[in-house]
Amino acid sequence: MLLGGPGAGKGTQGTRLAERLGIPHISSGAILRRIVATEDSELARSARVINEGTLIPDGVANAIMFREMEKPDAASGFILDGYPRDVAQAEALDGFLAAREQALDAVVALLVAEEALVERLTGRLTCPACGESYHVRSAPPRVSGVCDRCGQALTVRADDQPDRIRTRLTEYRRKTEPLIGFYRMRGLLRPVDASGSEDEVLASILAALANEGSEGAVAATTAL
Ligand code: AP5
């Protein structure tokens, strides 16, 4: 599981880890954006709050994510990104996994200072077709404004407007950050300094995953 504030790099690293580990990257935000963009349903209408930066109801998030984790391509494991988002979702996930005799291996907390998060989000460009993410300064596309992967015109996400970024940061601090303590108590937490380059962060994640237990990493993070 990748845990972190808005813009911490969950999507970026989730994509890279999925390629490296050969298991699917299940991003709740990407799934919700796809539903909102392509479906005309009650679910799509209720999920439109994602554009405002507030969380959708727990029951809806759980149902969407359980469906993904049940897919055959997730049978050998998966990377969760953006889920769970609060303690109620984490407890629902525990129950879901226990019923399937599965368990989380590790929870990687991507730690980045808030000013850096805002800088990353205000420069982000996203492909509405394939979901690939870019940054105008740190990770620009090869051709300005065009997705490297599929050639679509890049857009700015609706929730990357400054007022919505503030809402998302508040939601994160109030509802999601408590999960750091929740998973630390369970011995699953692998805190990672995610302020470096994408390559440096990937290397830190792989090193944290290779470490048995999280105590050393937790001690290192206290200084961040
Ligand atoms: P979601 O898509 O999960 O949004 P988020 O948590 O705000 O995270 P982001 O996607 O903005 O950032 P990221 O951490 O993936 O960073 P990225 O890699 O893109 O959710 C969207 C909304 O859906 C939520 O607000 C909520 O409404 C709803 N939702 C989702 N899940 C839910 C749930 N479980 N329950 C209820 N509601 C839910 O990187 C960001 C930028 O930084 C990019 O430009 C990237 O190129 C750049 N970057 C990445 N890494 C680096 C680096 N190392 N150095 C410099 N730049 C970098």
CSV table of C-alpha atoms and ligand atoms in Angstrom, one decimal:
chain,number,residue,atom,x,y,z
A,1,MET,CA,0.0,0.0,0.0
A,2,LEU,CA,1.2,3.5,-0.9
A,3,LEU,CA,0.1,6.1,1.7
A,4,GLY,CA,0.8,9.8,1.3
A,5,GLY,CA,-0.6,13.3,1.0
A,6,PRO,CA,-1.9,14.7,-2.3
A,7,GLY,CA,1.0,15.0,-4.7
A,8,ALA,CA,3.3,12.8,-2.6
A,9,GLY,CA,4.0,10.6,-5.7
A,10,LYS,CA,1.7,7.6,-5.1
A,11,GLY,CA,0.6,7.5,-8.7
A,12,THR,CA,4.1,8.0,-10.1
A,13,GLN,CA,5.7,5.4,-7.8
A,14,GLY,CA,2.7,3.0,-8.1
A,15,THR,CA,3.1,2.9,-11.9
A,16,ARG,CA,6.8,2.2,-11.6
A,17,LEU,CA,6.4,-0.4,-8.8
A,18,ALA,CA,3.8,-2.2,-10.8
A,19,GLU,CA,6.2,-2.5,-13.8
A,20,ARG,CA,9.0,-3.6,-11.5
A,21,LEU,CA,7.0,-6.2,-9.4
A,22,GLY,CA,4.6,-7.4,-12.2
A,23,ILE,CA,1.4,-6.8,-10.2
A,24,PRO,CA,-1.4,-4.4,-10.9
A,25,HIS,CA,-1.4,-0.8,-9.5
A,26,ILE,CA,-4.9,-0.1,-8.2
A,27,SER,CA,-5.4,3.6,-7.9
A,28,SER,CA,-8.8,4.7,-6.3
A,29,GLY,CA,-8.4,8.2,-7.7
A,30,ALA,CA,-7.7,7.0,-11.3
A,31,ILE,CA,-10.7,4.6,-11.1
A,32,LEU,CA,-13.0,7.4,-9.8
A,33,ARG,CA,-11.8,9.9,-12.5
A,34,ARG,CA,-12.6,7.3,-15.1
A,35,ILE,CA,-16.0,6.6,-13.7
A,36,VAL,CA,-16.8,10.3,-13.6
A,37,ALA,CA,-15.6,10.9,-17.1
A,38,THR,CA,-17.2,7.9,-18.8
A,39,GLU,CA,-20.3,6.9,-17.0
A,40,ASP,CA,-23.8,8.4,-16.7
A,41,SER,CA,-24.8,6.6,-13.5
A,42,GLU,CA,-25.8,7.3,-9.9
A,43,LEU,CA,-22.3,6.3,-8.9
A,44,ALA,CA,-20.7,8.7,-11.4
A,45,ARG,CA,-22.9,11.6,-10.1
A,46,SER,CA,-22.1,10.9,-6.5
A,47,ALA,CA,-18.4,10.6,-7.3
A,48,ARG,CA,-18.2,14.1,-8.8
A,49,VAL,CA,-17.2,15.4,-5.4
A,50,ILE,CA,-13.7,14.3,-6.3
A,51,ASN,CA,-13.4,17.5,-8.4
A,52,GLU,CA,-13.9,19.5,-5.2
A,53,GLY,CA,-11.2,17.6,-3.3
A,54,THR,CA,-13.4,16.0,-0.7
A,55,LEU,CA,-13.7,12.3,-0.1
A,56,ILE,CA,-16.5,10.1,-1.5
A,57,PRO,CA,-18.5,8.0,1.1
A,58,ASP,CA,-16.6,5.1,2.6
A,59,GLY,CA,-19.1,2.5,1.4
A,60,VAL,CA,-18.7,3.6,-2.2
A,61,ALA,CA,-14.9,3.6,-2.0
A,62,ASN,CA,-14.8,0.1,-0.4
A,63,ALA,CA,-17.2,-1.4,-3.0
A,64,ILE,CA,-15.1,0.0,-5.9
A,65,MET,CA,-11.8,-1.2,-4.5
A,66,PHE,CA,-13.0,-4.6,-3.4
A,67,ARG,CA,-14.2,-5.2,-7.0
A,68,GLU,CA,-10.7,-4.4,-8.3
A,69,MET,CA,-8.9,-6.6,-5.7
A,70,GLU,CA,-11.2,-9.5,-6.7
A,71,LYS,CA,-10.1,-9.4,-10.4
A,72,PRO,CA,-8.1,-12.4,-11.6
A,73,ASP,CA,-5.0,-10.2,-12.4
A,74,ALA,CA,-4.8,-9.2,-8.8
A,75,ALA,CA,-4.7,-12.8,-7.5
A,76,SER,CA,-0.9,-12.7,-7.0
A,77,GLY,CA,-0.9,-9.3,-5.3
A,78,PHE,CA,-1.5,-5.7,-6.0
A,79,ILE,CA,-0.4,-2.2,-5.1
A,80,LEU,CA,-3.0,0.0,-3.5
A,81,ASP,CA,-2.8,3.8,-4.1
A,82,GLY,CA,-5.3,6.2,-2.5
A,83,TYR,CA,-7.1,3.5,-0.5
A,84,PRO,CA,-7.8,3.2,2.4
A,85,ARG,CA,-8.3,6.9,3.1
A,86,ASP,CA,-9.5,6.8,6.7
A,87,VAL,CA,-9.6,4.4,9.6
A,88,ALA,CA,-13.1,3.1,8.7
A,89,GLN,CA,-11.8,2.1,5.2
A,90,ALA,CA,-8.7,0.5,6.7
A,91,GLU,CA,-10.9,-1.6,9.0
A,92,ALA,CA,-13.1,-2.6,6.1
A,93,LEU,CA,-10.0,-3.5,4.1
A,94,ASP,CA,-8.8,-5.7,7.0
A,95,GLY,CA,-12.1,-7.6,7.0
A,96,PHE,CA,-12.1,-8.0,3.3
A,97,LEU,CA,-8.5,-9.4,3.2
A,98,ALA,CA,-9.1,-11.6,6.2
A,99,ALA,CA,-12.1,-13.2,4.5
A,100,ARG,CA,-9.9,-14.0,1.5
A,101,GLU,CA,-7.1,-15.2,3.7
A,102,GLN,CA,-4.9,-12.4,2.4
A,103,ALA,CA,-2.8,-9.8,4.3
A,104,LEU,CA,-1.0,-6.6,3.6
A,105,ASP,CA,2.8,-7.0,3.3
A,106,ALA,CA,3.7,-3.4,3.8
A,107,VAL,CA,2.4,0.1,4.0
A,108,VAL,CA,4.8,2.6,2.4
A,109,ALA,CA,4.3,6.1,3.7
A,110,LEU,CA,5.6,8.7,1.2
A,111,LEU,CA,6.8,11.7,3.3
A,112,VAL,CA,7.1,15.1,1.6
A,113,ALA,CA,6.9,18.6,3.1
A,114,GLU,CA,3.7,20.4,2.5
A,115,GLU,CA,5.3,23.2,0.4
A,116,ALA,CA,6.8,20.6,-1.9
A,117,LEU,CA,3.4,18.9,-2.3
A,118,VAL,CA,1.8,22.2,-3.4
A,119,GLU,CA,4.6,22.8,-5.8
A,120,ARG,CA,4.2,19.4,-7.4
A,121,LEU,CA,0.4,19.7,-7.7
A,122,THR,CA,0.4,23.2,-9.2
A,123,GLY,CA,2.8,22.0,-11.9
A,124,ARG,CA,1.0,18.8,-12.7
A,125,LEU,CA,-0.3,17.9,-16.2
A,126,THR,CA,-2.4,14.8,-16.6
A,127,CYS,CA,-3.5,12.7,-19.6
A,128,PRO,CA,-7.3,12.4,-19.6
A,129,ALA,CA,-7.1,9.3,-21.8
A,130,CYS,CA,-4.4,7.1,-20.2
A,131,GLY,CA,-3.9,8.8,-16.8
A,132,GLU,CA,-0.2,9.4,-17.2
A,133,SER,CA,1.1,12.2,-15.0
A,134,TYR,CA,3.7,14.9,-15.9
A,135,HIS,CA,5.1,18.0,-14.2
A,136,VAL,CA,5.9,21.2,-16.1
A,137,ARG,CA,9.3,21.4,-14.6
A,138,SER,CA,10.4,18.1,-13.0
A,139,ALA,CA,8.9,15.7,-15.5
A,140,PRO,CA,7.8,17.5,-18.7
A,141,PRO,CA,6.4,15.5,-21.7
A,142,ARG,CA,8.7,15.2,-24.7
A,143,VAL,CA,6.4,17.4,-26.8
A,144,SER,CA,4.8,20.3,-24.8
A,145,GLY,CA,1.2,19.6,-23.9
A,146,VAL,CA,1.1,16.1,-25.5
A,147,CYS,CA,1.1,12.8,-23.7
A,148,ASP,CA,4.3,10.7,-24.5
A,149,ARG,CA,2.4,7.5,-24.1
A,150,CYS,CA,-0.8,8.0,-26.1
A,151,GLY,CA,-0.6,11.4,-27.9
A,152,GLN,CA,-3.6,13.0,-26.2
A,153,ALA,CA,-3.6,16.7,-25.2
A,154,LEU,CA,-2.7,17.0,-21.5
A,155,THR,CA,-5.0,18.8,-19.1
A,156,VAL,CA,-4.9,20.2,-15.5
A,157,ARG,CA,-6.9,18.1,-13.1
A,158,ALA,CA,-10.0,19.9,-11.7
A,159,ASP,CA,-8.8,19.3,-8.2
A,160,ASP,CA,-5.4,20.8,-8.8
A,161,GLN,CA,-6.8,24.4,-8.5
A,162,PRO,CA,-5.3,26.2,-5.5
A,163,ASP,CA,-8.5,26.2,-3.3
A,164,ARG,CA,-9.1,22.5,-4.0
A,165,ILE,CA,-5.5,21.7,-3.2
A,166,ARG,CA,-6.1,23.3,0.2
A,167,THR,CA,-9.2,21.2,0.7
A,168,ARG,CA,-7.3,18.0,-0.2
A,169,LEU,CA,-4.5,18.8,2.2
A,170,THR,CA,-7.0,19.4,5.0
A,171,GLU,CA,-8.9,16.2,4.2
A,172,TYR,CA,-5.5,14.3,4.2
A,173,ARG,CA,-4.4,15.7,7.6
A,174,ARG,CA,-7.8,15.1,9.3
A,175,LYS,CA,-8.7,11.7,7.9
A,176,THR,CA,-5.8,10.0,6.2
A,177,GLU,CA,-2.7,10.9,8.2
A,178,PRO,CA,-4.0,9.0,11.3
A,179,LEU,CA,-3.5,5.8,9.2
A,180,ILE,CA,0.3,6.3,9.7
A,181,GLY,CA,-0.2,5.5,13.4
A,182,PHE,CA,-2.7,2.8,12.6
A,183,TYR,CA,-0.3,0.8,10.4
A,184,ARG,CA,2.7,1.6,12.6
A,185,MET,CA,0.9,-0.1,15.5
A,186,ARG,CA,0.5,-3.2,13.2
A,187,GLY,CA,4.2,-3.3,12.4
A,188,LEU,CA,3.5,-2.7,8.7
A,189,LEU,CA,4.7,0.9,8.2
A,190,ARG,CA,7.7,1.6,5.9
A,191,PRO,CA,8.2,5.4,6.0
A,192,VAL,CA,10.2,6.7,3.1
A,193,ASP,CA,11.6,10.2,2.5
A,194,ALA,CA,9.8,11.0,-0.9
A,195,SER,CA,11.3,14.4,-1.4
A,196,GLY,CA,14.1,13.3,-3.8
A,197,SER,CA,13.9,12.6,-7.5
A,198,GLU,CA,11.6,9.9,-8.8
A,199,ASP,CA,14.5,7.5,-9.2
A,200,GLU,CA,15.7,8.2,-5.6
A,201,VAL,CA,12.3,7.6,-4.2
A,202,LEU,CA,11.8,4.3,-6.1
A,203,ALA,CA,15.2,3.1,-4.8
A,204,SER,CA,14.2,4.1,-1.2
A,205,ILE,CA,10.8,2.2,-1.5
A,206,LEU,CA,12.5,-0.9,-2.8
A,207,ALA,CA,15.1,-0.7,0.0
A,208,ALA,CA,12.3,-0.3,2.6
A,209,LEU,CA,10.4,-3.2,1.2
A,210,ALA,CA,13.5,-5.4,1.3
A,211,ASN,CA,14.0,-4.6,5.0
A,212,GLU,CA,12.4,-7.0,7.4
A,213,GLY,CA,10.4,-5.1,9.9
A,214,SER,CA,10.0,-1.3,10.1
A,215,GLU,CA,11.7,-0.2,13.3
A,216,GLY,CA,14.8,1.2,11.7
A,217,ALA,CA,12.9,3.0,9.1
A,218,VAL,CA,10.5,4.5,11.7
A,219,ALA,CA,13.4,5.7,13.7
A,220,ALA,CA,15.0,7.4,10.6
A,221,THR,CA,11.7,9.2,9.8
A,222,THR,CA,11.3,10.8,13.2
A,223,ALA,CA,14.0,13.2,12.0
A,224,LEU,CA,12.1,14.2,8.8
B,1,AP5,P1,-6.2,10.7,-5.8
B,1,AP5,O1,-6.0,10.6,-7.2
B,1,AP5,O2,-5.8,9.5,-4.9
B,1,AP5,O3,-5.5,12.0,-5.3
B,1,AP5,P2,-4.5,12.4,-4.2
B,1,AP5,O4,-4.4,11.6,-3.0
B,1,AP5,O5,-4.8,13.9,-3.9
B,1,AP5,O6,-3.1,12.2,-4.9
B,1,AP5,P3,-2.7,12.7,-6.3
B,1,AP5,O7,-3.2,11.8,-7.4
B,1,AP5,O8,-3.0,14.1,-6.5
B,1,AP5,O9,-1.1,12.6,-6.1
B,1,AP5,P4,-0.1,11.4,-6.1
B,1,AP5,O10,0.4,11.2,-4.7
B,1,AP5,O11,-0.6,10.3,-6.9
B,1,AP5,O12,1.1,12.1,-6.8
B,1,AP5,P5,1.6,12.0,-8.4
B,1,AP5,O13,2.4,10.7,-8.5
B,1,AP5,O14,0.5,12.2,-9.3
B,1,AP5,O15,-7.7,10.9,-5.4
B,1,AP5,C1,-8.4,12.0,-6.0
B,1,AP5,C2,-9.8,12.2,-5.3
B,1,AP5,O16,-10.6,11.0,-5.4
B,1,AP5,C3,-9.7,12.4,-3.8
B,1,AP5,O17,-9.4,13.8,-3.5
B,1,AP5,C4,-11.1,12.0,-3.3
B,1,AP5,O18,-12.0,12.9,-3.6
B,1,AP5,C5,-11.3,10.8,-4.2
B,1,AP5,N1,-10.8,9.5,-3.6
B,1,AP5,C6,-9.8,8.7,-4.0
B,1,AP5,N2,-9.7,7.7,-3.2
B,1,AP5,C7,-10.6,7.8,-2.3
B,1,AP5,C8,-11.0,6.9,-1.2
B,1,AP5,N3,-10.3,5.8,-0.9
B,1,AP5,N4,-12.1,7.3,-0.4
B,1,AP5,C9,-12.7,8.5,-0.7
B,1,AP5,N5,-12.5,9.3,-1.7
B,1,AP5,C10,-11.4,8.9,-2.5
B,1,AP5,O19,2.6,13.2,-8.4
B,1,AP5,C11,2.1,14.5,-8.4
B,1,AP5,C12,3.0,15.5,-9.2
B,1,AP5,O20,4.3,15.5,-8.7
B,1,AP5,C13,3.1,15.0,-10.7
B,1,AP5,O21,3.2,16.1,-11.5
B,1,AP5,C14,4.4,14.3,-10.7
B,1,AP5,O22,5.0,14.3,-12.0
B,1,AP5,C15,5.3,15.0,-9.7
B,1,AP5,N6,6.2,14.2,-9.0
B,1,AP5,C16,6.0,12.9,-8.6
B,1,AP5,N7,7.1,12.4,-7.9
B,1,AP5,C17,8.0,13.4,-7.9
B,1,AP5,C18,9.3,13.6,-7.4
B,1,AP5,N8,9.9,12.6,-6.8
B,1,AP5,N9,9.9,14.8,-7.6
B,1,AP5,C19,9.3,15.8,-8.2
B,1,AP5,N10,8.1,15.7,-8.8
B,1,AP5,C20,7.4,14.5,-8.6
